[in-house]
Amino acid sequence: AAQELRGGEAIGAGFAGRTVGDRELMGATNLIDAAFGMKLEETLTCDETAVAAVGGAGEEDAMDVDAAVAGVVEPPVKMYDTARKLVCNIQGGADASSQVNVTHVAEGIELSLNGKLEKRSDVLGRDAIWSKTTRIARLPAILTVQFGRFYWKETPD
């Protein structure tokens, strides 16, 4: 009869009965994350406060920034996340209108690790455009890459 293994027993069985230590798990709590999981470092920086602080804003942009906020920079937000795959955009770019030509896997992965998003800025007191930069903090033993042929963006209902 098949035996169900749980927790540390299951992880140990995945490593052929060897003693499993922190080195083999690399901070993971299960065998799948140990083999396929990677740690990602995401940094968000507010584009609009950075432009206002540098003084590179045009007249239209300068009117959007309050006088009290001028010269104040929103601090970058750093987060850590886990993922089991990297996405390679083979069509190029982070949106449908992008004309970037991807000829190597590394270029497509780099495109997927960087992007723009809209997020609330406490300094501006409204939603602003932020740059998202993702870096790989820990690589897994087995790297899975998903090739994304088409760009898809969720639309609000």
mmCIF file of N, CA and C in Angstrom, residues 25-42 79-88 109 112-113 134-146:
data_model
loop_
_atom_site.group_PDB
_atom_site.id
_atom_site.type_symbol
_atom_site.label_atom_id
_atom_site.label_comp_id
_atom_site.label_asym_id
_atom_site.label_seq_id
_atom_site.Cartn_x
_atom_site.Cartn_y
_atom_site.Cartn_z
ATOM 1 N N LEU A 25 17.705 23.031 1.003
ATOM 2 C CA LEU A 25 16.405 23.689 0.852
ATOM 3 C C LEU A 25 16.526 25.146 0.438
ATOM 4 N N MET A 26 17.646 25.772 0.669
ATOM 5 C CA MET A 26 17.875 27.177 0.309
ATOM 6 C C MET A 26 16.744 28.080 0.789
ATOM 7 N N GLY A 27 16.274 27.840 2.012
ATOM 8 C CA GLY A 27 15.226 28.674 2.583
ATOM 9 C C GLY A 27 13.819 28.233 2.225
ATOM 10 N N ALA A 28 13.665 27.203 1.409
ATOM 11 C CA ALA A 28 12.337 26.729 1.003
ATOM 12 C C ALA A 28 11.737 25.853 2.095
ATOM 13 N N THR A 29 10.419 25.731 2.073
ATOM 14 C CA THR A 29 9.728 24.908 3.063
ATOM 15 C C THR A 29 9.249 23.588 2.482
ATOM 16 N N ASN A 30 9.396 23.406 1.156
ATOM 17 C CA ASN A 30 8.982 22.143 0.549
ATOM 18 C C ASN A 30 9.906 21.815 -0.628
ATOM 19 N N LEU A 31 9.801 20.602 -1.107
ATOM 20 C CA LEU A 31 10.685 20.114 -2.155
ATOM 21 C C LEU A 31 10.511 20.879 -3.469
ATOM 22 N N ILE A 32 9.300 21.222 -3.831
ATOM 23 C CA ILE A 32 9.051 21.933 -5.083
ATOM 24 C C ILE A 32 9.715 23.303 -5.064
ATOM 25 N N ASP A 33 9.548 24.034 -3.962
ATOM 26 C CA ASP A 33 10.189 25.347 -3.866
ATOM 27 C C ASP A 33 11.710 25.221 -3.812
ATOM 28 N N ALA A 34 12.208 24.151 -3.206
ATOM 29 C CA ALA A 34 13.660 23.942 -3.161
ATOM 30 C C ALA A 34 14.212 23.700 -4.559
ATOM 31 N N ALA A 35 13.469 22.973 -5.394
ATOM 32 C CA ALA A 35 13.954 22.645 -6.739
ATOM 33 C C ALA A 35 13.662 23.746 -7.755
ATOM 34 N N PHE A 36 12.471 24.361 -7.690
ATOM 35 C CA PHE A 36 12.042 25.307 -8.720
ATOM 36 C C PHE A 36 11.892 26.752 -8.238
ATOM 37 N N GLY A 37 11.854 26.982 -6.934
ATOM 38 C CA GLY A 37 11.554 28.307 -6.399
ATOM 39 C C GLY A 37 12.730 29.260 -6.471
ATOM 40 N N MET A 38 12.451 30.472 -6.842
ATOM 41 C CA MET A 38 13.477 31.513 -6.842
ATOM 42 C C MET A 38 12.974 32.683 -6.019
ATOM 43 N N LYS A 39 13.912 33.416 -5.460
ATOM 44 C CA LYS A 39 13.583 34.589 -4.660
ATOM 45 C C LYS A 39 13.820 35.819 -5.527
ATOM 46 N N LEU A 40 12.786 36.666 -5.627
ATOM 47 C CA LEU A 40 12.863 37.865 -6.447
ATOM 48 C C LEU A 40 12.848 39.100 -5.560
ATOM 49 N N GLU A 41 13.669 40.079 -5.897
ATOM 50 C CA GLU A 41 13.702 41.361 -5.199
ATOM 51 C C GLU A 41 13.068 42.396 -6.118
ATOM 52 N N GLU A 42 11.935 42.949 -5.691
ATOM 53 C CA GLU A 42 11.215 43.939 -6.485
ATOM 54 C C GLU A 42 11.403 45.321 -5.869
ATOM 55 N N MET A 79 10.509 44.983 -1.987
ATOM 56 C CA MET A 79 9.774 43.801 -1.534
ATOM 57 C C MET A 79 10.488 42.551 -2.029
ATOM 58 N N TYR A 80 10.248 41.453 -1.341
ATOM 59 C CA TYR A 80 10.762 40.161 -1.786
ATOM 60 C C TYR A 80 9.586 39.257 -2.080
ATOM 61 N N ASP A 81 9.699 38.497 -3.157
ATOM 62 C CA ASP A 81 8.633 37.609 -3.583
ATOM 63 C C ASP A 81 9.270 36.292 -4.018
ATOM 64 N N THR A 82 8.469 35.265 -4.117
ATOM 65 C CA THR A 82 8.959 33.992 -4.630
ATOM 66 C C THR A 82 8.207 33.655 -5.909
ATOM 67 N N ALA A 83 8.868 32.973 -6.797
ATOM 68 C CA ALA A 83 8.252 32.550 -8.060
ATOM 69 C C ALA A 83 8.869 31.225 -8.462
ATOM 70 N N ARG A 84 8.165 30.488 -9.289
ATOM 71 C CA ARG A 84 8.667 29.198 -9.761
ATOM 72 C C ARG A 84 9.003 29.211 -11.251
ATOM 73 N N LYS A 85 8.806 30.361 -11.909
ATOM 74 C CA LYS A 85 9.131 30.442 -13.333
ATOM 75 C C LYS A 85 9.498 31.871 -13.695
ATOM 76 N N LEU A 86 10.267 31.999 -14.745
ATOM 77 C CA LEU A 86 10.549 33.293 -15.362
ATOM 78 C C LEU A 86 9.744 33.363 -16.650
ATOM 79 N N VAL A 87 9.341 34.557 -17.027
ATOM 80 C CA VAL A 87 8.597 34.743 -18.275
ATOM 81 C C VAL A 87 9.523 35.415 -19.279
ATOM 82 N N CYS A 88 9.556 34.859 -20.476
ATOM 83 C CA CYS A 88 10.335 35.440 -21.575
ATOM 84 C C CYS A 88 9.350 35.951 -22.615
ATOM 85 N N ILE A 109 13.623 37.851 -21.051
ATOM 86 C CA ILE A 109 13.486 37.796 -19.597
ATOM 87 C C ILE A 109 13.703 39.175 -19.000
ATOM 88 N N SER A 112 10.624 41.220 -19.202
ATOM 89 C CA SER A 112 9.571 40.844 -18.257
ATOM 90 C C SER A 112 9.899 41.254 -16.822
ATOM 91 N N LEU A 113 11.165 41.500 -16.514
ATOM 92 C CA LEU A 113 11.555 41.859 -15.152
ATOM 93 C C LEU A 113 11.430 43.355 -14.863
ATOM 94 N N THR A 134 12.673 44.263 -11.155
ATOM 95 C CA THR A 134 12.767 42.985 -10.459
ATOM 96 C C THR A 134 14.131 42.383 -10.732
ATOM 97 N N ARG A 135 14.766 41.916 -9.679
ATOM 98 C CA ARG A 135 16.059 41.247 -9.787
ATOM 99 C C ARG A 135 15.967 39.896 -9.108
ATOM 100 N N ILE A 136 16.699 38.933 -9.598
ATOM 101 C CA ILE A 136 16.692 37.590 -9.027
ATOM 102 C C ILE A 136 17.692 37.554 -7.877
ATOM 103 N N ALA A 137 17.184 37.308 -6.663
ATOM 104 C CA ALA A 137 18.041 37.261 -5.479
ATOM 105 C C ALA A 137 18.589 35.850 -5.249
ATOM 106 N N ARG A 138 17.819 34.826 -5.635
ATOM 107 C CA ARG A 138 18.269 33.445 -5.474
ATOM 108 C C ARG A 138 17.736 32.605 -6.628
ATOM 109 N N LEU A 139 18.635 31.932 -7.328
ATOM 110 C CA LEU A 139 18.245 31.050 -8.425
ATOM 111 C C LEU A 139 17.964 29.643 -7.901
ATOM 112 N N PRO A 140 17.032 28.930 -8.515
ATOM 113 C CA PRO A 140 16.756 27.556 -8.097
ATOM 114 C C PRO A 140 17.701 26.568 -8.789
ATOM 115 N N ALA A 141 17.627 25.314 -8.357
ATOM 116 C CA ALA A 141 18.422 24.268 -8.986
ATOM 117 C C ALA A 141 17.951 24.015 -10.415
ATOM 118 N N ILE A 142 16.637 24.129 -10.651
ATOM 119 C CA ILE A 142 16.046 23.920 -11.973
ATOM 120 C C ILE A 142 15.304 25.197 -12.354
ATOM 121 N N LEU A 143 15.697 25.793 -13.468
ATOM 122 C CA LEU A 143 15.089 27.053 -13.900
ATOM 123 C C LEU A 143 14.025 26.782 -14.958
ATOM 124 N N THR A 144 12.809 27.252 -14.699
ATOM 125 C CA THR A 144 11.699 27.102 -15.632
ATOM 126 C C THR A 144 11.436 28.445 -16.296
ATOM 127 N N VAL A 145 11.366 28.446 -17.632
ATOM 128 C CA VAL A 145 11.109 29.676 -18.387
ATOM 129 C C VAL A 145 9.858 29.477 -19.229
ATOM 130 N N GLN A 146 8.897 30.377 -19.081
ATOM 131 C CA GLN A 146 7.682 30.363 -19.889
ATOM 132 C C GLN A 146 7.863 31.363 -21.017
#
